[in-house]
mmCIF file of C-alpha atoms in Angstrom:
data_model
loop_
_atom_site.group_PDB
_atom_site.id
_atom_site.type_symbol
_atom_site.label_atom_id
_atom_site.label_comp_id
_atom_site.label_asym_id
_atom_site.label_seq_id
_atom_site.Cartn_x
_atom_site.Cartn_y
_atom_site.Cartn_z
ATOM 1 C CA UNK A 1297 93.662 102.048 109.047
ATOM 2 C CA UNK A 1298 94.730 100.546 112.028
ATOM 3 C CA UNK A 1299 97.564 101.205 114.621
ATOM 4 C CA UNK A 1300 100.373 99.259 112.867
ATOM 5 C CA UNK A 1301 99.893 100.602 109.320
ATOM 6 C CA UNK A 1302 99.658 104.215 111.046
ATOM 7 C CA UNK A 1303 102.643 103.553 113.107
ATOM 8 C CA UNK A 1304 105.097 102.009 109.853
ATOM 9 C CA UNK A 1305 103.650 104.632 107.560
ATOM 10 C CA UNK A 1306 104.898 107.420 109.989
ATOM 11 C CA UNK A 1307 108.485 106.589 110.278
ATOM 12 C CA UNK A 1308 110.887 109.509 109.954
ATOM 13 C CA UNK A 1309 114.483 108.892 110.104
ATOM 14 C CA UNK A 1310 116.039 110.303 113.607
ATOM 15 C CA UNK A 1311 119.049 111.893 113.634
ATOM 16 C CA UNK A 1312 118.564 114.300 116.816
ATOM 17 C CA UNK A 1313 118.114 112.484 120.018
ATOM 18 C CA UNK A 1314 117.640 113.213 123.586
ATOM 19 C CA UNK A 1315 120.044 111.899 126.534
ATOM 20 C CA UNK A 1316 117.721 109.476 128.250
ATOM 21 C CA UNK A 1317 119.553 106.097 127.887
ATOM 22 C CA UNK A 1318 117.748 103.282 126.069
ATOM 23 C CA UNK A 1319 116.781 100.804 128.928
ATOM 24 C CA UNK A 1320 117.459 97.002 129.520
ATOM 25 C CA UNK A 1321 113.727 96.298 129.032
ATOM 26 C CA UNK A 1322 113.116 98.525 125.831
ATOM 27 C CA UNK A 1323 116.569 96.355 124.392
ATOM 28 C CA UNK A 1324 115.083 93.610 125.436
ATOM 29 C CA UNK A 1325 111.765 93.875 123.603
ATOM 30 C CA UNK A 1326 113.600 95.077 120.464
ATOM 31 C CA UNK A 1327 115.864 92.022 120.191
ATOM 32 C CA UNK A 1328 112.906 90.078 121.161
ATOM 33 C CA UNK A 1329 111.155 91.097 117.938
ATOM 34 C CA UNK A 1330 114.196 91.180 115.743
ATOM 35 C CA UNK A 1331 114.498 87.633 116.968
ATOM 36 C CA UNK A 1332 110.620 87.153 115.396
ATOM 37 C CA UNK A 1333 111.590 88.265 112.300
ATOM 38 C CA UNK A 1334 111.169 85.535 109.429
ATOM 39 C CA UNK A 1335 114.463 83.958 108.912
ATOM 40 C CA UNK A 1336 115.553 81.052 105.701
ATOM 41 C CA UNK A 1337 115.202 77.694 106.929
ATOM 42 C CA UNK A 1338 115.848 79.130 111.230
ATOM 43 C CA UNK A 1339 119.443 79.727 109.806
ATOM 44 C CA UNK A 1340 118.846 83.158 111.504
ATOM 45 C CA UNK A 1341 122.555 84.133 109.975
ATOM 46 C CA UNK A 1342 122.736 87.418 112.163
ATOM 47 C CA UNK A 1343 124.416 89.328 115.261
ATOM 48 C CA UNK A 1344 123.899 92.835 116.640
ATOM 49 C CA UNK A 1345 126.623 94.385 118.254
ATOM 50 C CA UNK A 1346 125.392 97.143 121.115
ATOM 51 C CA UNK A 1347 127.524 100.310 121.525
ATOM 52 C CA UNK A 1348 127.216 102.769 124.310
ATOM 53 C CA UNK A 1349 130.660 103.455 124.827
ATOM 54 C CA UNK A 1350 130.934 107.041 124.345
ATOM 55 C CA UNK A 1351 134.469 106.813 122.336
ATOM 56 C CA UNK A 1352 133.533 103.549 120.512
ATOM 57 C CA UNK A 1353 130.569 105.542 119.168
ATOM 58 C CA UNK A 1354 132.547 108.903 118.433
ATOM 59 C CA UNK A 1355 135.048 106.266 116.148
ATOM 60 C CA UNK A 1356 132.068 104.914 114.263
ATOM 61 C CA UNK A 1357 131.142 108.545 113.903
ATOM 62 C CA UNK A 1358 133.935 109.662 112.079
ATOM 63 C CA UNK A 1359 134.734 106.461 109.798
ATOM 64 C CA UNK A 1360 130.853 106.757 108.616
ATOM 65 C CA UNK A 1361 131.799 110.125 107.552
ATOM 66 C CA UNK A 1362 131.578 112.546 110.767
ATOM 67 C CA UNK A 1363 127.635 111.889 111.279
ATOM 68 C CA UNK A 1364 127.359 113.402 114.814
ATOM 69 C CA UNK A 1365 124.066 111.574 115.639
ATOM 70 C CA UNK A 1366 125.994 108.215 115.984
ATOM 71 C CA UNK A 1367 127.862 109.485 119.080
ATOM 72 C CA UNK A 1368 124.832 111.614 120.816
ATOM 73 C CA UNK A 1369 123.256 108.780 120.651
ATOM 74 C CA UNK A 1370 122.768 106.508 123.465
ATOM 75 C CA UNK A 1371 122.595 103.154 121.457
ATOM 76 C CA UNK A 1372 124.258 102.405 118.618
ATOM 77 C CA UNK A 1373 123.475 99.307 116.920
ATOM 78 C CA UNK A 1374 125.745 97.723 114.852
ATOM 79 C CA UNK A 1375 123.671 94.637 112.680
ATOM 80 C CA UNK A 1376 126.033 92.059 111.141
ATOM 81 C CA UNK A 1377 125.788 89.223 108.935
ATOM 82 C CA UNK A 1378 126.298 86.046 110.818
ATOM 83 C CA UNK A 1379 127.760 82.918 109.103
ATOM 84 C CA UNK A 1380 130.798 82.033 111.807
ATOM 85 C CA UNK A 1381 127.623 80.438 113.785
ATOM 86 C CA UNK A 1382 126.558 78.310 111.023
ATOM 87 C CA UNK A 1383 129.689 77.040 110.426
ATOM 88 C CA UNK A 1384 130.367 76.243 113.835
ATOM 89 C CA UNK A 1385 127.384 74.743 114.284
ATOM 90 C CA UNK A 1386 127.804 72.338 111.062
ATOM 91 C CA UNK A 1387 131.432 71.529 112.497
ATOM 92 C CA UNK A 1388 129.820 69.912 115.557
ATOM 93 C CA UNK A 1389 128.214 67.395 113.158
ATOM 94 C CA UNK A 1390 130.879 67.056 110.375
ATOM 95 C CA UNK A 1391 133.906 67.795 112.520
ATOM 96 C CA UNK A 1392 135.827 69.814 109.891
ATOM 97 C CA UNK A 1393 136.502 73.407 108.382
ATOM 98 C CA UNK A 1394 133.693 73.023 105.732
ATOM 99 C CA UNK A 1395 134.468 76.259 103.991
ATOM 100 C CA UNK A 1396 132.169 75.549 101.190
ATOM 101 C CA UNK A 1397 129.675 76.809 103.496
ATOM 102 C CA UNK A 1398 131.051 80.278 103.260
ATOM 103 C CA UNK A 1399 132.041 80.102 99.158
ATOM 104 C CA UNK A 1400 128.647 80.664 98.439
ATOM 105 C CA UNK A 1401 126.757 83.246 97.080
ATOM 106 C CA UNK A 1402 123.501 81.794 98.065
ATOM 107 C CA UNK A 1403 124.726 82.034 101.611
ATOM 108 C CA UNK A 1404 126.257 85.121 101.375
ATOM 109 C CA UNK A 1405 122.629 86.727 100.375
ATOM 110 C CA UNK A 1406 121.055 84.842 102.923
ATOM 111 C CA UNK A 1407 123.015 86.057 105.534
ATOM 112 C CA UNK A 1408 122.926 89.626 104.652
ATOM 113 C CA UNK A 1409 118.994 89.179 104.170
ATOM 114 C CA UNK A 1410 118.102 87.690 107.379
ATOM 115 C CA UNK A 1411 120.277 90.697 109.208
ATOM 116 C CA UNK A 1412 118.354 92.999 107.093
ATOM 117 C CA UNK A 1413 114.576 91.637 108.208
ATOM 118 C CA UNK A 1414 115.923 91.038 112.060
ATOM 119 C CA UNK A 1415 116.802 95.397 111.828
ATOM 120 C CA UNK A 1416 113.690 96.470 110.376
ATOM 121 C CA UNK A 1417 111.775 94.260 113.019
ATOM 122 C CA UNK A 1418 113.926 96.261 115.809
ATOM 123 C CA UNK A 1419 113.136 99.417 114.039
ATOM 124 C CA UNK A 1420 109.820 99.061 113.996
ATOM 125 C CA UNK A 1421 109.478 97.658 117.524
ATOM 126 C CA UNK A 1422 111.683 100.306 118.459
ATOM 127 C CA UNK A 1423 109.207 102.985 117.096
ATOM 128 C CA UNK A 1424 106.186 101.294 119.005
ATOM 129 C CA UNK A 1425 108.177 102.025 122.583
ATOM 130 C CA UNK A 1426 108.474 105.944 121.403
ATOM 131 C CA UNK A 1427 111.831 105.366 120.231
ATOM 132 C CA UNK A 1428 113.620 107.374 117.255
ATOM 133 C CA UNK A 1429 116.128 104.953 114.684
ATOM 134 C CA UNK A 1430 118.266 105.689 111.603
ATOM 135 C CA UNK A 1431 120.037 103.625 109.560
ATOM 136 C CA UNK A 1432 123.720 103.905 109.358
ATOM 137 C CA UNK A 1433 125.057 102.647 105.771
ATOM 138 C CA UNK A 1434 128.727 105.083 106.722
ATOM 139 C CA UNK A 1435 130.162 102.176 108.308
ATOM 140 C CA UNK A 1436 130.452 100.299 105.064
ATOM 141 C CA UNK A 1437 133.248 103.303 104.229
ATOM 142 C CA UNK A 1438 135.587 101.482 106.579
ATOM 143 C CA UNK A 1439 134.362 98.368 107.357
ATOM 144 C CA UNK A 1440 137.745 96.784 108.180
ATOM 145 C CA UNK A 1441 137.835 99.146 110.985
ATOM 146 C CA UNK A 1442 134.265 98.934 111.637
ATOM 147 C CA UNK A 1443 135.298 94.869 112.255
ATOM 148 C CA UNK A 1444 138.461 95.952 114.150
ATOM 149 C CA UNK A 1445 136.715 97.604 116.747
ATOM 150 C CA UNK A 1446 134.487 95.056 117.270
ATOM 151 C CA UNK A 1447 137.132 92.528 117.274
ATOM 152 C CA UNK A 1448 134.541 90.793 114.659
ATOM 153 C CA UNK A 1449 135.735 87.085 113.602
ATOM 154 C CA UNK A 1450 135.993 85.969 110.087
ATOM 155 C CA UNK A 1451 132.799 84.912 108.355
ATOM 156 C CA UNK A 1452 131.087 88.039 110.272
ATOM 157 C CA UNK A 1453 130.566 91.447 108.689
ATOM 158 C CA UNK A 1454 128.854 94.631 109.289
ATOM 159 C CA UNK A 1455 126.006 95.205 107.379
ATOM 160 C CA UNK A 1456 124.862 98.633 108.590
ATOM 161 C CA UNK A 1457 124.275 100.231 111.590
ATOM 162 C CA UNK A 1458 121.545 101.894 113.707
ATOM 163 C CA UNK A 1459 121.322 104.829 115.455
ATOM 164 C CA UNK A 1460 118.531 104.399 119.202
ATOM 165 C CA UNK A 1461 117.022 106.233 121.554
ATOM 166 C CA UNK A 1462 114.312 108.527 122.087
ATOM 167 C CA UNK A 1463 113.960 111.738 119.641
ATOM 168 C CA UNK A 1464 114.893 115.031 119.924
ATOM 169 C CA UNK A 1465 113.262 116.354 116.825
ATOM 170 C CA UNK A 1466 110.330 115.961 114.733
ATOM 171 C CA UNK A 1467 111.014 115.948 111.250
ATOM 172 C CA UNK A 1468 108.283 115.521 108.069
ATOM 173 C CA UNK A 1469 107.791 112.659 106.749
ATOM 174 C CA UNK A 1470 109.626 112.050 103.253
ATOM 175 C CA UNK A 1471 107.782 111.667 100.776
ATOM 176 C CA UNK A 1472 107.755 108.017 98.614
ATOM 177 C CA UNK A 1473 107.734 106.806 95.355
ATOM 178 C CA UNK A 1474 104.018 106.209 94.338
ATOM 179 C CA UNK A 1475 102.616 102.986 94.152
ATOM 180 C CA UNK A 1476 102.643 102.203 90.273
ATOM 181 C CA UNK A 1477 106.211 103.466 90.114
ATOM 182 C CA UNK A 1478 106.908 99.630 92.492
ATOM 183 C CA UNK A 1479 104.096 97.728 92.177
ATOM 184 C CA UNK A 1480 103.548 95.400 88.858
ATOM 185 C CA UNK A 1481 100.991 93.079 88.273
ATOM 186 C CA UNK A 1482 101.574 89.612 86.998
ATOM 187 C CA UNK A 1483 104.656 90.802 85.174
ATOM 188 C CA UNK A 1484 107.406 94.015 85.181
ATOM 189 C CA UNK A 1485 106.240 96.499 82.984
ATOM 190 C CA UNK A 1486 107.953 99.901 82.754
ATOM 191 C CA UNK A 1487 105.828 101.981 80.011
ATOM 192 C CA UNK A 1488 104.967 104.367 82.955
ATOM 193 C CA UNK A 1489 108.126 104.290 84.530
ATOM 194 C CA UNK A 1490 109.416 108.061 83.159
ATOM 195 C CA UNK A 1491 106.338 109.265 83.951
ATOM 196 C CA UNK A 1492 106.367 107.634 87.715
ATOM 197 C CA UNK A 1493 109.850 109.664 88.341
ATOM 198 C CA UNK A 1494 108.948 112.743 86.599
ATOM 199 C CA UNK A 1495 105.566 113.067 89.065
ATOM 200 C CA UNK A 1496 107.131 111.584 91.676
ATOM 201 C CA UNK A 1497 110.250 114.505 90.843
ATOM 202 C CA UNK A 1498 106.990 117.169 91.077
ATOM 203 C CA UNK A 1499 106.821 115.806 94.720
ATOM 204 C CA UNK A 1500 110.577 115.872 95.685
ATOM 205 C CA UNK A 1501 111.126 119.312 94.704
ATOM 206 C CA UNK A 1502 108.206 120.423 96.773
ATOM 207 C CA UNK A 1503 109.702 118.613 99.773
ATOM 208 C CA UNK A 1504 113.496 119.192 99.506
ATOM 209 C CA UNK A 1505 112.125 123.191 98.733
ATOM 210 C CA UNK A 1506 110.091 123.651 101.623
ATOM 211 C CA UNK A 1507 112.365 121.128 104.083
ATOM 212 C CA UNK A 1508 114.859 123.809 103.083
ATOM 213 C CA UNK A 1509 113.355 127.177 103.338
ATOM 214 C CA UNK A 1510 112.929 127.462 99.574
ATOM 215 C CA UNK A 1511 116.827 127.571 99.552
ATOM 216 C CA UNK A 1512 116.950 123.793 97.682
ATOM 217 C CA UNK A 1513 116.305 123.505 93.820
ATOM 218 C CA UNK A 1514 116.968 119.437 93.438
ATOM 219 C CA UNK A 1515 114.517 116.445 92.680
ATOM 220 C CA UNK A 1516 114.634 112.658 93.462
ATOM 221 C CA UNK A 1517 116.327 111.956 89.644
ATOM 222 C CA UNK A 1518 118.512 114.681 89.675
ATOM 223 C CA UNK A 1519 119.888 113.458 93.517
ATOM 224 C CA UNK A 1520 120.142 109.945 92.269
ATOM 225 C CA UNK A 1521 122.177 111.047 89.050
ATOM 226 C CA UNK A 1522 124.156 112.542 91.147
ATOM 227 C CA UNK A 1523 124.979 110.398 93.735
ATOM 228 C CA UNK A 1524 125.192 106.635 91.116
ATOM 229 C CA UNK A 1525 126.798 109.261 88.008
ATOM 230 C CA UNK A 1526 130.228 108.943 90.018
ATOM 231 C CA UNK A 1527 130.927 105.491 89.525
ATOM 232 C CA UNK A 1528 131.037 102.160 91.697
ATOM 233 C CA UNK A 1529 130.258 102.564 95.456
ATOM 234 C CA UNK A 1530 132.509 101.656 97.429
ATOM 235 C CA UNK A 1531 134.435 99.651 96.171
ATOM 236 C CA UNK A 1532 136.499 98.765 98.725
ATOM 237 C CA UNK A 1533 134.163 96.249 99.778
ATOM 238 C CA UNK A 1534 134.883 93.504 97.894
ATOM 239 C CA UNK A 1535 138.536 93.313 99.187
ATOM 240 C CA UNK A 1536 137.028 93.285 102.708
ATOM 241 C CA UNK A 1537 134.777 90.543 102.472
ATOM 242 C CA UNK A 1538 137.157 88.475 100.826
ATOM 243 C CA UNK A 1539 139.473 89.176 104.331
ATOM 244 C CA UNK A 1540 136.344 88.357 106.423
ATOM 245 C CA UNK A 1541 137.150 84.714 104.719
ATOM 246 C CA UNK A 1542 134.918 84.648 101.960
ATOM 247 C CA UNK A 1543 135.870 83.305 98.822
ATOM 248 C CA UNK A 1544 132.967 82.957 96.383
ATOM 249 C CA UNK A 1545 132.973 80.410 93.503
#
């Protein structure tokens, strides 16, 4: 196994951090290799908003939900969906508001995808300087205010966010699904999907029970039942992005 497959197969999410800033060269390589990151057709449909502010961050922290780790710390990176760049960039050419650009779903995925692949890029980069990361989906509770206070224009919209800088903790490694439960060959085929959950249920229980002193009874099913059982996520969304100035057909 070499370095790189050791390095992505131990990523644990950080949530603890110590107060040594992130520096200008470290950001530098990370948007560097987010930059690298494959991207449809060089549309690269993305911007990441930094956030070191200390009150900037302690805002994000509460409309994702009061997750303290997003205002200790030092970076917070905030990875948006891009397609105000496109357009502007097509209006140089056609010299008016094509909109159509922006009424499509096509668009709308690839936007959100190429953000996506430019993140994980940073993340692992990140990770290779010594660096801690976690994902922030919170944001996506409030994402009108999320925009707000980064005075985002209208075709842009926060994806998720990410939390930088170098760890304070050393948590275990969480444990995935296995292989056969993802992987299909030649076509989908589920006749060992309940039996993929249930071991890989065998496995969670062990983890969430030991990660918690014994004190945990749950499993991977039972959490996701839980957490999808409560209806449509929110749902708010689809207002906002329809604000943001998309209108799909």
């Amino acid at each position: 196994m070499n370095d790189i497959i050791k390095q992505l197969q131990a990523h644990r999410s950080i949530r603890k951090f110590k107060p040594d800033p992130v520096t200008d060269e470290q950001l530098a390589s990370i948007l560097a290799s987010a930059q690298a990151a494959s991207t449809s057709s060089n549309i690269q449909a993305y911007s990441v908003v930094g956030v070191r502010n200390k009150g900037t961050k302690r805002q994000f922290a509460e409309l994702a939900g009061g997750q303290k780790h997003i205002e200790e710390a030092p970076l917070f990176l905030v990875w948006c969906a891009d397609l105000n760049r496109l357009q502007t960039a097509v209006q140089l050419h056609e010299g008016d508001d094509d909109r159509e650009l922006v009424q499509n779903v096509e668009t709308f995925l690839l936007a959100t995808i190429d953000t996506t692949l430019a993140a994980q890029n940073a993340a692992v980069a990140a990770e290779s300087l010594g660096l801690g990361i976690v994902y922030i989906g919170g944001i996506r509770n409030d994402p009108k205010r999320a925009a707000e206070l980064l005075k985002l224009p209208q075709f842009v919209y926060p994806v998720f966010g990410m939390c930088l800088g170098v760890p304070d903790q050393e948590p275990g490694i969480r444990p995935r699904l296995p292989v056969a439960a993802i992987y299909h060959e030649e076509i989908y085929g589920d006749e060992a999907l309940v039996s993929s959950i249930k071991d890989y249920d065998e496995t969670t229980k062990a983890y969430y029970s030991s990660r918690a002193g014994g004190s945990k009874d749950t499993y991977w099913s039972k959490e996701m039942a839980s957490r999808f059982h409560k209806g449509l996520l929110r749902e708010h969304l689809h207002g906002f992005i329809e604000g943001q100035g998309y209108r799909f057909k």
